[in-house]
Coordinates of C-alpha atoms and ligand atoms in Angstrom, one line a residue:
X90 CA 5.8 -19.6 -8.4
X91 CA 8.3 -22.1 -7.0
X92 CA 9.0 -21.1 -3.5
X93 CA 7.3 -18.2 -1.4
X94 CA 10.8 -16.3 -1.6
X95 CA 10.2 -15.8 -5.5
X96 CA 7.4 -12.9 -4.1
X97 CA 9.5 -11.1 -3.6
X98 CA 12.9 -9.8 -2.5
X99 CA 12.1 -8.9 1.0
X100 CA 10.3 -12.6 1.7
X101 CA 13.6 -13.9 -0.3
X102 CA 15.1 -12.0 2.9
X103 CA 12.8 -12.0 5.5
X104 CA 13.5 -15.4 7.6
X105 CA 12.1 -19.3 7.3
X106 CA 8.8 -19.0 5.1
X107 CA 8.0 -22.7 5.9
X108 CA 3.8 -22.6 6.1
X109 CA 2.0 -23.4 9.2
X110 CA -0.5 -25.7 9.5
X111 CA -3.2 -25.4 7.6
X112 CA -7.4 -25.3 9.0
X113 CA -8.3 -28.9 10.3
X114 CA -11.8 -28.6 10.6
X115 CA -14.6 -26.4 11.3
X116 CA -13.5 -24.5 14.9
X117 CA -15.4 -21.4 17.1
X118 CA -13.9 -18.8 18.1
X119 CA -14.6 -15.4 19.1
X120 CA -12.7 -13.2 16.0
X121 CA -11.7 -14.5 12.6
X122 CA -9.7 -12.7 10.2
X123 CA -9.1 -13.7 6.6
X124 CA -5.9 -12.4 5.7
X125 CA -2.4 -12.4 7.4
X126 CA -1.4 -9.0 5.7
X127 CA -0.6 -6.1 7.5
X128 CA -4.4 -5.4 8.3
X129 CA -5.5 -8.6 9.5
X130 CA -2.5 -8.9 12.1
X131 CA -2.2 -5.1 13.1
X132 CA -6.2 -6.0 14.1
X133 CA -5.1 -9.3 15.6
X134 CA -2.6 -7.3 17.6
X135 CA -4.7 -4.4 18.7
X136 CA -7.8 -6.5 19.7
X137 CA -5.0 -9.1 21.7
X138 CA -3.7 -6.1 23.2
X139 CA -7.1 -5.0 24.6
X140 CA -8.3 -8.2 25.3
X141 CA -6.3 -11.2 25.7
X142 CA -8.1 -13.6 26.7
X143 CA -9.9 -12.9 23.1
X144 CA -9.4 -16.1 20.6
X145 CA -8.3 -14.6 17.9
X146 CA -8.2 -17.5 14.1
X147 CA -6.7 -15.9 11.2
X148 CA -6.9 -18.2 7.9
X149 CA -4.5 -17.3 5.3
X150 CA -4.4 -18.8 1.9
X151 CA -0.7 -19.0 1.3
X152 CA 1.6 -17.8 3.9
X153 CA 1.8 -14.8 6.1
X154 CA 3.2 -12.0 4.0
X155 CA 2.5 -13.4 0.2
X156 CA -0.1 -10.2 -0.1
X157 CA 0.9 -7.1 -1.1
X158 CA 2.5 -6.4 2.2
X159 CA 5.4 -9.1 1.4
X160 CA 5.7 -7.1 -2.0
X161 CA 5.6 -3.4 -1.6
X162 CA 8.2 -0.3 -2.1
X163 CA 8.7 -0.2 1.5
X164 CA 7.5 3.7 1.9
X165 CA 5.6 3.5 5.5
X166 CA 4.1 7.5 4.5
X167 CA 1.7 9.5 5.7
X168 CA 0.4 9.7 2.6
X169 CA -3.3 8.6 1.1
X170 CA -4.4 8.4 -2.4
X171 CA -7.4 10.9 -1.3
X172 CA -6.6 14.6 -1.3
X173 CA -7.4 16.4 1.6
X174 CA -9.6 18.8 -0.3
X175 CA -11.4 15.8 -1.2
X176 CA -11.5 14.7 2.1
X177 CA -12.7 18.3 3.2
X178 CA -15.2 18.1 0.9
X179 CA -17.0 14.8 2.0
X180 CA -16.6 14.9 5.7
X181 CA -15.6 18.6 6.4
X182 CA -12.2 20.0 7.2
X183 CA -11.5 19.2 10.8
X184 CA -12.2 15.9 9.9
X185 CA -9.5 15.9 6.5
X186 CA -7.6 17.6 9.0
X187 CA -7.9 15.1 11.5
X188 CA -7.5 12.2 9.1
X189 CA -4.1 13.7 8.0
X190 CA -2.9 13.9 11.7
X191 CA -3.5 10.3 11.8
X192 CA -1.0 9.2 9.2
X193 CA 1.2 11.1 10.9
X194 CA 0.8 9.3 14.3
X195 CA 0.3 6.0 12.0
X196 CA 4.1 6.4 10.9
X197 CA 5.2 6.5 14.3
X198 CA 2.8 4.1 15.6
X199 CA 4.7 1.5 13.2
X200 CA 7.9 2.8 14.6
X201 CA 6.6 2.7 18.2
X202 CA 5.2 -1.1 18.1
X203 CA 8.1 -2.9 16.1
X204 CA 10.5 -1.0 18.9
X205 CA 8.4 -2.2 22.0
X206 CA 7.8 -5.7 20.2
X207 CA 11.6 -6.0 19.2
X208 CA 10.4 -6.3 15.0
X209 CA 13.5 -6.3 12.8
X210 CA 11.2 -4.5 10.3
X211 CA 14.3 -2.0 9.8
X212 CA 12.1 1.1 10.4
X213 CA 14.2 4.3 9.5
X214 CA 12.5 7.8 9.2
X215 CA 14.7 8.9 6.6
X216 CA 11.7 11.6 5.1
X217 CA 9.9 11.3 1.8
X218 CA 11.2 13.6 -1.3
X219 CA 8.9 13.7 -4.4
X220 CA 10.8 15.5 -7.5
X221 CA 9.8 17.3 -10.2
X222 CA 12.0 16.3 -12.9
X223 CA 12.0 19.3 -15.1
X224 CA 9.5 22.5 -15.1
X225 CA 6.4 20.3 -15.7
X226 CA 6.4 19.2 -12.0
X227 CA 6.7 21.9 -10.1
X228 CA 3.3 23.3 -10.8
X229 CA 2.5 19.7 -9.0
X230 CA 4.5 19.8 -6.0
X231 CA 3.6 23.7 -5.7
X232 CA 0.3 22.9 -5.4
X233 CA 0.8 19.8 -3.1
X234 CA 2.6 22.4 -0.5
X235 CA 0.0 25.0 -0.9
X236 CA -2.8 22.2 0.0
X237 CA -1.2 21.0 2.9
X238 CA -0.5 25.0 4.3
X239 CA -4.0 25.3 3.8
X240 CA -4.8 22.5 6.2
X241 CA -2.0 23.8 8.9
X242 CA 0.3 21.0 7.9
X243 CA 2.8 23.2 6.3
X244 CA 5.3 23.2 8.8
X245 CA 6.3 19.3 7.7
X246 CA 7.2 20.3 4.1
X247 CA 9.9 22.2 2.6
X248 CA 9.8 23.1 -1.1
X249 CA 13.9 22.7 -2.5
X250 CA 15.3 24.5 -5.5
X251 CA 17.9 21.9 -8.1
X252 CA 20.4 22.5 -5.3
X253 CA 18.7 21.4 -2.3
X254 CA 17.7 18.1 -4.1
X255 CA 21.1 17.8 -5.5
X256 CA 22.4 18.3 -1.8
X257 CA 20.2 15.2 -0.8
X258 CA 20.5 12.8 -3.8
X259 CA 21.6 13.5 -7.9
X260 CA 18.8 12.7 -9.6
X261 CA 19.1 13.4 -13.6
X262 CA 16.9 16.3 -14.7
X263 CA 15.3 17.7 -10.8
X264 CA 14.7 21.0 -11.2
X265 CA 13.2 21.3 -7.1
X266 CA 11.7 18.6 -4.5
X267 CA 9.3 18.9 -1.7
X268 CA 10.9 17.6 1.0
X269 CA 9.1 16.1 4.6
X270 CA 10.6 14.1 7.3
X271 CA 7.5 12.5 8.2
X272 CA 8.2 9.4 6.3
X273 CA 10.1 6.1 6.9
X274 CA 11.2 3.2 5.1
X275 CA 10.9 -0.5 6.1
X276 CA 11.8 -4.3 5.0
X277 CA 8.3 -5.3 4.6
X278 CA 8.8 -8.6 4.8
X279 CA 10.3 -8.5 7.9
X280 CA 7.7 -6.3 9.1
X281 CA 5.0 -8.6 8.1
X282 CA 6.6 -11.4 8.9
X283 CA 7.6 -10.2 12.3
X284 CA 3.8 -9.1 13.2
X285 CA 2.8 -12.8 12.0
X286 CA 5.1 -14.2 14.8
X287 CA 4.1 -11.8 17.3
X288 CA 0.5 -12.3 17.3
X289 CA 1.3 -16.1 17.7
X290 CA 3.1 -15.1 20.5
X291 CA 0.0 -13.4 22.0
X292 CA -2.5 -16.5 21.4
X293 CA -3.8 -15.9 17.7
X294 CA -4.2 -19.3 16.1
X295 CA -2.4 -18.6 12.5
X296 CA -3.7 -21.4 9.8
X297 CA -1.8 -21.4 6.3
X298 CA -2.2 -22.7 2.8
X299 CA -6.3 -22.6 3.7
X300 CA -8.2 -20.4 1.1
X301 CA -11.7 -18.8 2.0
X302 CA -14.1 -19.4 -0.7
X303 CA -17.2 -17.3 0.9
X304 CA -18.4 -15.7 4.2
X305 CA -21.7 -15.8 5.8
X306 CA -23.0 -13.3 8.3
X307 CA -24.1 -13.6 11.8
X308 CA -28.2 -14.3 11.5
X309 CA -30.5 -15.0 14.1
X310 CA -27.7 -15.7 17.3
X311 CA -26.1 -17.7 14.5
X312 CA -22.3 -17.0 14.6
X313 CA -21.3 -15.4 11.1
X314 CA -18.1 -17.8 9.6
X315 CA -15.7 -18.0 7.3
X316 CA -16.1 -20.7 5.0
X317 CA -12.9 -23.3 3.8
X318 CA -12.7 -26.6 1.8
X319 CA -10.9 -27.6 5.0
X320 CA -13.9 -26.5 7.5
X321 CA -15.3 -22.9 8.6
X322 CA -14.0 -20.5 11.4
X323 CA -17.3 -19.4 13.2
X324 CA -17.1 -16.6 15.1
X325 CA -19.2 -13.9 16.2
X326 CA -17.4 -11.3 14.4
X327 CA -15.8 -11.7 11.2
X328 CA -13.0 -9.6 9.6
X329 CA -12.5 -9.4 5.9
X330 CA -8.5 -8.0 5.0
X331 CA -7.9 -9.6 1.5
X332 CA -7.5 -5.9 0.3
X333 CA -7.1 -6.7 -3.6
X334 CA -7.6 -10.4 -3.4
X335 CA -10.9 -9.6 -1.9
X336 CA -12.3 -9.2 -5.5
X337 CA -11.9 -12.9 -6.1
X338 CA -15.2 -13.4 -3.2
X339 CA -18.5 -13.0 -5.7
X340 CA -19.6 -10.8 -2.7
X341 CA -17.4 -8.3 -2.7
X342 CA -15.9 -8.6 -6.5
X343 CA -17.0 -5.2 -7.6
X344 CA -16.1 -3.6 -4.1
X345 CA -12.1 -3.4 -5.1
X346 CA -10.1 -3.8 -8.5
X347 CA -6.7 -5.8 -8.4
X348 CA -4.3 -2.8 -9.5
X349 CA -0.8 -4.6 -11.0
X350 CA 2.2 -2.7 -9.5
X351 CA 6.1 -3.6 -10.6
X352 CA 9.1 -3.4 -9.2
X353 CA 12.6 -3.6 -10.2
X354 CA 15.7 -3.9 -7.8
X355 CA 19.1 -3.3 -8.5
X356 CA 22.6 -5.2 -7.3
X357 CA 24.0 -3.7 -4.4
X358 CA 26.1 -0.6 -5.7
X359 CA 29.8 0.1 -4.8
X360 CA 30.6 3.0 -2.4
X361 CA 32.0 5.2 -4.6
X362 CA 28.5 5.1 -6.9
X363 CA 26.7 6.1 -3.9
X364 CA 29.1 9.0 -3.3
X365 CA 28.0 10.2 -6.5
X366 CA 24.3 9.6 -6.4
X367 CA 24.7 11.0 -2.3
X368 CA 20.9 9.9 -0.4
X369 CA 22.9 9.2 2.4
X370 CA 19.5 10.1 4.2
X371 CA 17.6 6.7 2.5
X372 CA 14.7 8.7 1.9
X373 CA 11.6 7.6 -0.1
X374 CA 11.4 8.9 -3.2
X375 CA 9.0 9.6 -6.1
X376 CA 8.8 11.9 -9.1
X377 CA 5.1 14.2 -9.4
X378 CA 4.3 11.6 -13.0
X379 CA 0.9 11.0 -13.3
X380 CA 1.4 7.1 -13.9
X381 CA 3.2 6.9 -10.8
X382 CA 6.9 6.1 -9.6
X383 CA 8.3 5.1 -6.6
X384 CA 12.1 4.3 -5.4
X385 CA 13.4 3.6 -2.1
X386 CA 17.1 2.4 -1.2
X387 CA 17.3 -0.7 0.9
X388 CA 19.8 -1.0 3.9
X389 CA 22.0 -3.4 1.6
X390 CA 22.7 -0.4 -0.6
X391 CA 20.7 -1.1 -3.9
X392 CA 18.1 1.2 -5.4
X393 CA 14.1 -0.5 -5.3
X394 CA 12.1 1.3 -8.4
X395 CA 8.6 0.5 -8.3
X396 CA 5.9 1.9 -10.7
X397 CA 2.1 1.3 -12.4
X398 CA 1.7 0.4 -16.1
X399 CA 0.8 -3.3 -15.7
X400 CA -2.6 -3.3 -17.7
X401 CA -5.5 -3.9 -16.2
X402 CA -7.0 -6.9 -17.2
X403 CA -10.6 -7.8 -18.4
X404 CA -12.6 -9.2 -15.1
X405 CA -10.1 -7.9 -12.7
X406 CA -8.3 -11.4 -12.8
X407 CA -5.2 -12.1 -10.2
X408 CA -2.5 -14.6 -11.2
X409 CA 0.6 -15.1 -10.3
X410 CA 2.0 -14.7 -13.9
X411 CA 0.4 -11.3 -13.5
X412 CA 2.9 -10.1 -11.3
X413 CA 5.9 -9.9 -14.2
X414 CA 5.4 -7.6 -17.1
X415 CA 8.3 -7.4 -19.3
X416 CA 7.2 -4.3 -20.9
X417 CA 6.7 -2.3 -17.7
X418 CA 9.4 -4.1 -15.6
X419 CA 11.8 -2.9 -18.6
X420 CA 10.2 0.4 -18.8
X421 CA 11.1 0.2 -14.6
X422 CA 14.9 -0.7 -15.8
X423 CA 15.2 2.6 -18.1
X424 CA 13.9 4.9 -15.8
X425 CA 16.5 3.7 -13.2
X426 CA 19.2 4.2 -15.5
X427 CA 17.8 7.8 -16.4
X428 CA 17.4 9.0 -12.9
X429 CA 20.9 7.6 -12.6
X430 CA 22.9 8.0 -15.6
X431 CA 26.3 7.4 -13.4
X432 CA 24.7 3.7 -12.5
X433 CA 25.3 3.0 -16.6
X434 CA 25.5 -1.0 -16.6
X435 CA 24.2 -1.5 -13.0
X436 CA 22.9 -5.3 -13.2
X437 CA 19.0 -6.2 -12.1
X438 CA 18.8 -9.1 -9.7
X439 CA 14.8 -9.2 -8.9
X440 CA 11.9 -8.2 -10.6
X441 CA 8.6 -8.6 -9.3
X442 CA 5.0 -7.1 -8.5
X443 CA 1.3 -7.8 -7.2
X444 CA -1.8 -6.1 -7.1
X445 CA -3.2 -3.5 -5.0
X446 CA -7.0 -3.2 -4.0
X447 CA -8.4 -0.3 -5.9
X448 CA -11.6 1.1 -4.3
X449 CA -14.4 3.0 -7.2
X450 CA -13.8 6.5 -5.3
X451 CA -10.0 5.5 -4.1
X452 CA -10.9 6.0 -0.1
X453 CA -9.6 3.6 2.3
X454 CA -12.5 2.1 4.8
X455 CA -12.5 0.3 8.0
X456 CA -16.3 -0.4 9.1
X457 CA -17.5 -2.9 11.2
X458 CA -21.6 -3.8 11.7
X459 CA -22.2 -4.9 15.0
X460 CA -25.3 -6.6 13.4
X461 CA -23.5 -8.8 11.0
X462 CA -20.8 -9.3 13.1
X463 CA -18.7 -8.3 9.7
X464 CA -15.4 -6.4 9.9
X465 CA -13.3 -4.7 6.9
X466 CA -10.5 -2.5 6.3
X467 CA -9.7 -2.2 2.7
X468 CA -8.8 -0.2 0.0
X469 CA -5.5 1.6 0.4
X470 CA -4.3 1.9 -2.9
X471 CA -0.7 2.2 -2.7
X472 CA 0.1 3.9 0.4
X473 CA -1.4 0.6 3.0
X474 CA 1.7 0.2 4.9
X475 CA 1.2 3.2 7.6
X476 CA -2.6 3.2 6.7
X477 CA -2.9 -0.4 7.7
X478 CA -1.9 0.4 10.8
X479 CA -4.3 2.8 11.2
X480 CA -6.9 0.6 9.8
X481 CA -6.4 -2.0 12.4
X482 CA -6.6 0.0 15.6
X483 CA -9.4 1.4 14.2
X484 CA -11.0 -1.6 13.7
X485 CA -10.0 -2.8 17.2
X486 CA -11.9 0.0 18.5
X487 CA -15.3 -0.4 16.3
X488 CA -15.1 -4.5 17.1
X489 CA -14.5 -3.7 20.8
X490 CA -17.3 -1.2 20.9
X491 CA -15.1 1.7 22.2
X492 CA -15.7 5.2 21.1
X493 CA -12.5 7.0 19.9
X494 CA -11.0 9.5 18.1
X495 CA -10.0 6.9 15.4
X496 CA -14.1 6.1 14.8
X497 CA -14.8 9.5 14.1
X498 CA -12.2 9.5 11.0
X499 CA -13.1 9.6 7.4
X500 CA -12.1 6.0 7.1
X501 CA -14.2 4.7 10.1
X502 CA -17.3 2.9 8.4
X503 CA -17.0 4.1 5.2
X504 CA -18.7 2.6 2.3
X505 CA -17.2 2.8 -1.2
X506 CA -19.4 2.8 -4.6
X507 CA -19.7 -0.5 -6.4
X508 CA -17.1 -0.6 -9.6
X509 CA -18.9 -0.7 -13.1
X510 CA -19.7 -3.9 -14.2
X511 CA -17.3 -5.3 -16.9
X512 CA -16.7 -4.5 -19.8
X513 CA -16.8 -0.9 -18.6
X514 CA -14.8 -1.4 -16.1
X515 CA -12.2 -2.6 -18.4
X516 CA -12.7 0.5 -20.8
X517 CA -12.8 3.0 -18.0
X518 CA -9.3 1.9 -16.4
X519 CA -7.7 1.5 -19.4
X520 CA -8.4 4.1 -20.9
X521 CA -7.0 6.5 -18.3
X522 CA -4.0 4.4 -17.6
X523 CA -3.4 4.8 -21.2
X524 CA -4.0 8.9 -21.0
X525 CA -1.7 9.1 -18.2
X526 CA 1.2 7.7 -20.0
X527 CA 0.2 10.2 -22.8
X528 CA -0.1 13.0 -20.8
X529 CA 2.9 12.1 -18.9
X530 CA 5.2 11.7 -22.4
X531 CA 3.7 14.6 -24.0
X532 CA 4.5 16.8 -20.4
X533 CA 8.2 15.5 -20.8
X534 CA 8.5 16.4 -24.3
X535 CA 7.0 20.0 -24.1
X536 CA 8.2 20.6 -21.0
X537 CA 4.6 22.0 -20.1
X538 CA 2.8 20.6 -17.3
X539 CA -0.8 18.5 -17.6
X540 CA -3.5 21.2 -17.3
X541 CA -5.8 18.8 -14.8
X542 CA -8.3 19.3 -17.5
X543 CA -8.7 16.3 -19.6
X544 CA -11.2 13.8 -19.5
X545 CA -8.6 11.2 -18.1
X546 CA -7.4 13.5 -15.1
X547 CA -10.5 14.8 -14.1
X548 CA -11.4 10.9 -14.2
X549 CA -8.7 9.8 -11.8
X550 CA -8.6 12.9 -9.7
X551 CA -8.8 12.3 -5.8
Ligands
FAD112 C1 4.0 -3.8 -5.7 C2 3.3 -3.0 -4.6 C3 4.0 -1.9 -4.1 C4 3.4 -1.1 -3.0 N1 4.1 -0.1 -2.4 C5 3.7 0.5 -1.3 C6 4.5 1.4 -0.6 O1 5.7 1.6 -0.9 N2 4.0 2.0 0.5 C7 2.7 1.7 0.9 O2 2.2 2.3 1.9 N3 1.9 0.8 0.2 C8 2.4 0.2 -0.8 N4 1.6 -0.8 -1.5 C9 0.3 -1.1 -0.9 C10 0.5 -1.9 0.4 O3 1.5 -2.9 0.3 C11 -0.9 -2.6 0.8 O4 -1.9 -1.6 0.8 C12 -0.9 -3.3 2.1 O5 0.2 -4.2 2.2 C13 -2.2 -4.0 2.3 O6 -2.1 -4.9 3.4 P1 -3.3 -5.9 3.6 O7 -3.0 -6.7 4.7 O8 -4.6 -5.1 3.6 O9 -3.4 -6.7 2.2 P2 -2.3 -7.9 1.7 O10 -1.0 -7.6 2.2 O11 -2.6 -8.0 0.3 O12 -2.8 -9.1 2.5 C14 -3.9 -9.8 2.2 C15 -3.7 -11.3 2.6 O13 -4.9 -12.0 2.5 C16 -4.7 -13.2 1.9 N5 -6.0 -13.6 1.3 C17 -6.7 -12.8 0.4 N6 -7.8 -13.4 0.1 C18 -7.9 -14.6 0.8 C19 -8.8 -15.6 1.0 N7 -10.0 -15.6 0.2 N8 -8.6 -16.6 1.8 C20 -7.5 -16.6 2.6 N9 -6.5 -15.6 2.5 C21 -6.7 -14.6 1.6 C22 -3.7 -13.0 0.9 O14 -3.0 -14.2 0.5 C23 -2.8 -12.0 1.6 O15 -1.7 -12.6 2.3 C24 2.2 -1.5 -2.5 C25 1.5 -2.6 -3.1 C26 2.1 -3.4 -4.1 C27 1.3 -4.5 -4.6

């Protein structure tokens, strides 16, 4: 990589990406937080706007914003990758219910702060669509609406017919939608960008371009630290938000896998394409594939089509080579061009990806021990933008003692399951990544949907 605006497109638009300054020696302080993501500065914000006389070090090992929350496909959804019967089934129903509430007020949270905080994040609660492109979808999003009646969230979703979908955007081959407006878009760069600059503004010390090798907890009255070639950042309580990148600290490398996901992004199209394709509304969108799509249409007028299909790789490795695939980011070029038939020759200006953090049971955690003086929110999957959020004030309670409504969620000191030790790992993932696709091609050629019996479904369901 060049230049940090070769992440992505939105740090390519997101301001000056010069670093800061990186660590210069070993410094106390009373929170350190490794990571400038969307975690570690929500936290940083939340615990500066408790306390803030609080000094607040956050060591990042490139620049703010070179995670995945410089790279994603700007949904900010109340969405998780845990299903709410799930959820009811591990911590009860009020509190699935409770935890879905909470991505709700997460959305508007994000919409609240960068308002208050003047953030050009280019929040725009445009809704979330998710189409079944032909008859083996709907049984998926008729299911989806029936699990979120159940739970008394019904009222945000409306199933559409072709024509309702068609109303909202032309998308080749929807046969019906569901349809919420409880969804936004964003830039993400700008978002992240913007929070780096605001917690600065509050007193957080930002260092860049200074990797953590290792962490060691607080022992005996013994400050717990973060630990750098260029010194350590000792503080009583440390905060761990490397989400996938975590997997590269021997101590937490089976806690998370590096999940590859790729992007495509089209020119800016014409006005008279868009009046064909319609989406006047910019919502997010997705289709109910097993292996996962994702599109969103940027305020510049071109069409962002993100998906899974990288492979995952022996040892859960993260490079920067990783984040181009030419198979998949070509697979990504075709389905634009199906959903879109009328774009025909549309030119590609950026391609692009990274990896998300993975957890074994895919359930997002913020926990904090007050003995080890060790914070962490991690584990998103792909829907970390509004969770993030969430995670952070949620960890600004637990760090600050307080007892709230957000440490009595699901996510609140939760502890995944350790990932298989390679080489099943390896066989595990790729094996279902490979059944999805099956499944997935076989659904579009029969035109029947996936039962949600095989081996590789039952595997991945959450
Ligand atoms: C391609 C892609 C598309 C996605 N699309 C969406 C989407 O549309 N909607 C959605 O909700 N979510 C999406 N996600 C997920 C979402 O972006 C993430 O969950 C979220 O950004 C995680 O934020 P974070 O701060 O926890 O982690 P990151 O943004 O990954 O930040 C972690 C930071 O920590 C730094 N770091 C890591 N390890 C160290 C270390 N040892 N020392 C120093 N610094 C370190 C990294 O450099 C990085 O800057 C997507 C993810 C990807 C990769």
């Amino acid at each position: 990589m060049d230049s940090y605006a070769d992440v992505s497109y939105w740090m390519e638009t997101a301001g000056d990406l010069s670093p800061r300054p990186p660590l210069d020696g070993t410094t106390a302080c009373d929170v350190g937080i490794l990571g400038a993501g969307y975690t570690g500065l929500w936290t940083a914000y939340y615990l500066l706007k408790r306390q803030p006389e609080l000094r607040v070090v956050i060591a990042e090992g490139e620049i703010a914003g070179f995670g995945a929350s410089g790279r994603n496909g700007a949904w900010c959804a109340p969405d998780l990758n845990v299903s709410l019967e799930r959820l009811a089934r591990l911590h009860g129903k009020d509190a699935a219910r409770r935890m879905q509430q909470a991505t709700y007020d997460a959305v508007d949270e994000v919409e609240r702060v960068t308002a208050a905080e003047r953030i050009d994040a280019g929040f725009h609660k445009g809704g979330e669509l998710i189409v079944a492109r032909g008859p083996h979808h709907v049984p998926a999003i008729e299911g989806a609406l029936r699990e979120y009646e159940r739970f008394g969230f019904g009222e945000h979703y409306r199933l559409l017919d072709a024509a309702g979908v068609a109303h909202k955007v032309r998308i080749a081959g929807a046969v019906a939608g569901l349809w919420s407006g409880t969804a936004a878009i964003v830039h993400p760069g700008r978002l992240v960008r913007g929070l780096a600059a605001l917690v600065e503004r509050m007193g957080a010390r930002l260092v860049e371009r200074t990797p953590v090798s290792d962490f060691r907890a607080s022992v005996g009255g013994a400050p717990a630290a973060l630990i750098t070639a260029r010194g350590e950042i000792r503080a009583p309580v440390i905060v761990l938000a490397g989400e996938a990148y975590l997997t590269r600290l021997a101590k937490l490398h089976r806690q998370l896998v590096p999940m590859y996901s790729l992007i495509v992004l089209t020119e800016p199209i014409d006005d008279a394409r868009w009046a064909e394709i319609g989406w006047a509304g910019r919502e997010v969108i997705a289709s109910a594939r097993l292996s996962i799509d994702y599109l969103s249409r940027t305020s510049d007028g071109r069409i962002l089509f993100g998906g899974r299909g990288a492979p995952y790789r022996l040892g859960s490795p993260i490079k920067d080579a990783y984040d181009r695939h030419d198979p998949t980011h070509e697979m990504l070029r075709g389905f634009v061009r199906s959903w879109f038939p009328m774009l025909g020759d549309v030119r590609f200006t950026h391609a692009w990806g990274g990896p998300l953090g993975m957890p074994r049971d895919w359930h997002p955690t913020a926990a904090f021990d007050p003995r080890s003086g060790i914070a962490t929110a991690r584990g998103y999957v792909g829907h970390g933008v509004s969770t993030a959020n969430l995670a952070g004030r949620t960890l600004a309670d637990l760090i600050t003692g307080e007892r709230s409504a957000l440490t009595e969620l699901p996510l609140a000191n939760h502890r995944s399951p350790d990932w298989e030790i390679e080489p099943f790992r390896w066989l595990g993932i790729r094996y279902t990544q490979g059944a999805m696709s099956r499944l997935d091609r076989r659904s579009e050629a029969t035109g029947r949907p996936p039962t949600g019996r095989s081996l590789a479904e039952r595997i991945a369901s959450h």
